[in-house]
Short mmCIF file of C-alpha atoms in Angstrom, two decimals:
data_model
loop_
_atom_site.label_atom_id
_atom_site.label_comp_id
_atom_site.label_asym_id
_atom_site.label_seq_id
_atom_site.Cartn_x
_atom_site.Cartn_y
_atom_site.Cartn_z
CA SER A 1 142.23 190.75 160.90
CA SER A 2 143.42 189.32 164.21
CA GLU A 3 147.02 188.24 164.68
CA LEU A 4 145.75 185.50 167.02
CA THR A 5 143.71 182.64 165.58
CA GLN A 6 141.13 180.58 167.48
CA ASP A 7 138.76 177.86 166.36
CA PRO A 8 135.28 179.42 166.12
CA ALA A 9 133.52 176.63 168.01
CA VAL A 10 134.37 173.67 170.21
CA SER A 11 132.15 171.23 172.06
CA VAL A 12 132.74 168.96 175.03
CA ALA A 13 130.70 166.37 176.88
CA LEU A 14 129.82 167.22 180.45
CA GLY A 15 132.64 166.19 182.77
CA GLN A 16 135.16 165.67 179.99
CA THR A 17 138.31 167.63 179.19
CA VAL A 18 138.52 170.24 176.46
CA ARG A 19 141.40 172.26 175.06
CA ILE A 20 140.89 175.62 173.39
CA THR A 21 143.81 176.89 171.36
CA CYS A 22 145.15 180.25 170.25
CA GLN A 23 147.80 180.54 167.54
CA GLY A 24 150.01 183.44 166.58
CA ASP A 25 153.62 184.33 165.94
CA SER A 26 153.76 186.69 168.92
CA LEU A 27 153.03 183.75 171.22
CA ARG A 28 156.57 182.55 170.63
CA SER A 29 157.66 185.56 172.69
CA TYR A 30 154.71 186.47 174.92
CA TYR A 31 152.23 184.63 177.08
CA ALA A 32 148.54 184.75 176.34
CA SER A 33 145.76 185.59 178.74
CA TRP A 34 142.35 183.94 178.55
CA TYR A 35 138.88 185.37 179.13
CA GLN A 36 135.48 183.80 179.58
CA GLN A 37 132.45 185.74 178.38
CA LYS A 38 128.87 184.71 178.98
CA PRO A 39 125.97 186.32 177.10
CA GLY A 40 125.28 189.87 178.12
CA GLN A 41 128.26 190.01 180.48
CA ALA A 42 131.71 191.53 180.42
CA PRO A 43 134.63 189.17 179.88
CA VAL A 44 136.27 187.64 182.94
CA LEU A 45 139.98 186.86 183.18
CA VAL A 46 140.47 183.12 183.81
CA ILE A 47 144.16 182.49 183.03
CA TYR A 48 147.20 184.72 182.69
CA GLY A 49 150.95 184.35 182.45
CA LYS A 50 152.50 180.91 182.37
CA ASN A 51 149.52 179.31 184.11
CA ASN A 52 147.99 181.61 186.72
CA ARG A 53 144.40 181.77 187.85
CA PRO A 54 142.87 184.89 189.42
CA SER A 55 141.19 184.44 192.75
CA GLY A 56 137.84 182.74 192.40
CA ILE A 57 138.60 180.89 189.16
CA PRO A 58 138.15 177.12 189.59
CA ASP A 59 141.26 174.98 189.32
CA ARG A 60 139.72 173.01 186.46
CA PHE A 61 140.95 175.89 184.29
CA SER A 62 144.61 175.74 183.28
CA GLY A 63 146.86 177.24 180.65
CA SER A 64 149.89 176.14 178.69
CA SER A 65 151.99 177.26 175.78
CA SER A 66 154.19 175.65 173.15
CA GLY A 67 155.79 177.36 170.20
CA ASN A 68 153.24 179.64 168.56
CA THR A 69 150.25 178.08 170.34
CA ALA A 70 148.68 178.88 173.68
CA SER A 71 146.07 176.57 175.14
CA LEU A 72 143.31 176.83 177.69
CA THR A 73 142.31 173.48 179.17
CA ILE A 74 139.16 172.81 181.13
CA THR A 75 139.43 169.52 183.00
CA GLY A 76 136.01 168.17 183.86
CA ALA A 77 133.90 170.73 182.02
CA GLN A 78 130.76 171.90 183.79
CA ALA A 79 127.54 173.23 182.32
CA GLU A 80 128.40 176.70 183.61
CA ASP A 81 131.58 176.69 181.52
CA GLU A 82 129.54 177.09 178.35
CA ALA A 83 130.63 180.49 177.10
CA ASP A 84 132.80 182.32 174.60
CA TYR A 85 136.51 182.22 175.30
CA TYR A 86 139.02 184.77 174.06
CA CYS A 87 142.78 184.84 174.16
CA ASN A 88 144.85 188.00 174.05
CA SER A 89 148.50 188.86 173.90
CA ARG A 90 150.85 191.40 172.41
CA ASP A 91 151.16 191.89 168.68
CA SER A 92 154.31 190.93 166.79
CA SER A 93 155.90 194.30 167.58
CA GLY A 94 155.33 193.75 171.28
CA ASN A 95 153.81 197.18 171.75
CA LEU A 96 150.15 196.65 171.15
CA VAL A 97 147.36 194.37 172.37
CA VAL A 98 145.54 191.88 170.18
CA PHE A 99 142.64 189.52 170.78
CA GLY A 100 141.86 186.22 169.16
CA GLY A 101 138.57 185.91 167.34
CA GLY A 102 137.02 183.87 170.14
CA THR A 103 135.86 180.27 170.59
CA LYS A 104 132.31 179.35 171.44
CA LEU A 105 132.35 176.42 173.86
CA THR A 106 129.31 174.18 174.02
CA VAL A 107 128.97 171.72 176.89
CA LEU A 108 126.87 168.77 175.77
CA GLN B 1 137.32 196.30 195.19
CA LEU B 2 138.19 198.16 192.02
CA GLN B 3 135.24 199.18 189.88
CA LEU B 4 135.09 200.76 186.45
CA GLN B 5 131.98 202.44 185.06
CA GLU B 6 131.48 203.69 181.52
CA SER B 7 129.29 206.69 180.82
CA GLY B 8 128.28 208.60 177.72
CA PRO B 9 125.65 208.83 174.99
CA GLY B 10 124.12 205.60 173.78
CA LEU B 11 123.29 207.04 170.37
CA VAL B 12 125.65 208.92 168.07
CA LYS B 13 124.97 210.21 164.57
CA PRO B 14 127.11 209.13 161.62
CA SER B 15 130.16 211.34 161.02
CA GLU B 16 130.03 212.68 164.57
CA THR B 17 132.38 211.95 167.47
CA LEU B 18 131.72 209.22 170.00
CA SER B 19 132.74 210.26 173.52
CA LEU B 20 132.85 207.99 176.55
CA THR B 21 134.25 208.36 180.04
CA CYS B 22 135.34 205.65 182.45
CA THR B 23 135.21 206.42 186.16
CA VAL B 24 137.48 204.33 188.35
CA SER B 25 136.56 203.75 191.99
CA GLY B 26 138.16 201.67 194.72
CA GLY B 27 141.67 202.43 193.48
CA SER B 28 143.85 205.14 191.99
CA ILE B 29 144.24 205.60 188.27
CA SER B 30 147.75 206.90 189.04
CA SER B 31 148.96 203.53 190.30
CA SER B 32 152.17 202.54 188.59
CA SER B 33 152.31 199.56 186.23
CA TYR B 34 148.65 199.74 185.24
CA TYR B 35 147.34 200.77 181.85
CA TRP B 36 143.78 201.92 181.32
CA GLY B 37 142.09 201.15 178.07
CA TRP B 38 139.10 200.67 175.87
CA ILE B 39 137.87 197.53 174.15
CA ARG B 40 134.79 197.17 171.99
CA GLN B 41 132.57 194.37 170.80
CA PRO B 42 130.19 194.77 167.85
CA PRO B 43 126.91 192.89 168.29
CA GLY B 44 127.48 189.17 167.84
CA LYS B 45 131.18 189.60 167.16
CA GLY B 46 134.50 189.35 168.98
CA LEU B 47 136.54 191.71 171.11
CA GLU B 48 138.61 194.48 169.56
CA TRP B 49 141.24 196.41 171.47
CA ILE B 50 140.96 200.14 170.83
CA GLY B 51 143.84 201.53 172.86
CA SER B 52 145.40 202.15 176.24
CA ILE B 53 146.80 205.01 178.29
CA TYR B 54 149.24 205.17 181.20
CA TYR B 55 148.55 207.67 183.97
CA SER B 56 151.50 209.73 182.73
CA GLY B 57 149.65 210.22 179.45
CA SER B 58 151.49 207.76 177.20
CA THR B 59 149.07 206.26 174.71
CA TYR B 60 148.93 203.15 172.54
CA TYR B 61 146.33 202.74 169.82
CA ASN B 62 145.08 200.00 167.53
CA PRO B 63 146.63 200.87 164.16
CA SER B 64 143.30 200.28 162.40
CA LEU B 65 141.66 203.01 164.52
CA LYS B 66 144.60 205.25 165.30
CA SER B 67 143.65 208.07 162.94
CA ARG B 68 140.26 208.47 164.65
CA VAL B 69 140.99 207.67 168.31
CA THR B 70 142.04 209.81 171.25
CA ILE B 71 142.33 208.45 174.77
CA SER B 72 143.00 210.87 177.61
CA VAL B 73 143.28 210.68 181.38
CA ASP B 74 142.18 212.99 184.19
CA THR B 75 143.96 211.87 187.32
CA SER B 76 142.23 214.52 189.46
CA LYS B 77 138.86 212.91 188.71
CA ASN B 78 140.19 209.33 188.53
CA GLN B 79 138.77 209.09 185.03
CA PHE B 80 139.91 208.34 181.53
CA SER B 81 138.10 209.01 178.29
CA LEU B 82 137.68 207.83 174.72
CA LYS B 83 136.93 209.92 171.66
CA LEU B 84 136.32 208.24 168.32
CA SER B 85 135.74 210.60 165.43
CA SER B 86 133.90 210.27 162.13
CA VAL B 87 131.86 207.29 163.29
CA THR B 88 129.89 205.02 160.99
CA ALA B 89 127.49 202.16 161.59
CA ALA B 90 130.52 199.87 161.80
CA ASP B 91 131.42 201.56 165.09
CA THR B 92 128.20 200.34 166.71
CA ALA B 93 129.36 198.16 169.59
CA VAL B 94 129.45 197.56 173.30
CA TYR B 95 132.37 199.62 174.59
CA TYR B 96 134.24 198.40 177.65
CA CYS B 97 136.74 200.27 179.74
CA ALA B 98 139.32 198.13 181.48
CA ARG B 99 142.52 197.97 183.49
CA ARG B 100 145.53 196.20 182.08
CA LEU B 101 148.62 194.92 183.86
CA GLY B 102 151.14 193.55 181.43
CA ILE B 103 149.02 191.66 178.97
CA ARG B 104 146.27 190.64 181.33
CA ILE B 105 143.09 192.68 181.59
CA ASP B 106 141.99 192.07 185.13
CA TYR B 107 139.17 194.54 185.64
CA TRP B 108 136.43 195.40 183.16
CA GLY B 109 133.56 197.82 183.23
CA GLN B 110 130.09 196.44 182.62
CA GLY B 111 130.13 197.82 179.09
CA THR B 112 127.94 200.37 177.37
CA LEU B 113 126.19 199.96 174.03
CA VAL B 114 126.79 202.77 171.59
CA THR B 115 124.67 202.79 168.46
CA VAL B 116 125.60 204.88 165.44
CA SER B 117 122.46 205.89 163.63
CA SER B 118 120.77 208.97 162.29
#
């Protein structure tokens, strides 16, 4: 079982704002990273650290963290944002990597 | 631009050993601070971290797979490899090789489907 918990599915109306969350005890000590995965493709890093976007990632993607919860926010969701989103971080020992179970985002 | 490419058999028999290699191009596997690792994704399911290796040879494995996993690195070929022993159908998955810096995984291979079946 994953040490990071995500809601299995979330939906958002086109152009609206959506928050995808990731919960786990290790998030009190470590930042999460976020990945977008579209069908048949490898995951793509969209947010890392406190709130950093790799080159090429639209600024509608942002990250935040509070207590044991990390969040990925998409402000003004677009049709192309429909995908699975995964968080990852360290485990409670700090030595190993864990992934959340993933959230399927539907853009209505 | 860094690129990672997985290679290896797409079909492995139950109880045998799964072996994959990741070839890194556009950058050196000996670069400090980076870890090189494997992640898998069973069909229709989520991502599972298998383990990572530093160019010096230090390894870190998922405890649930540790008894069956070996990750090694060949700096002369700019490659790293995965061996997973005693496979079962539950090991059927797309296997990704990837580069990790801190917690973020910034480069991924395209992934390769490995099916465990007789």
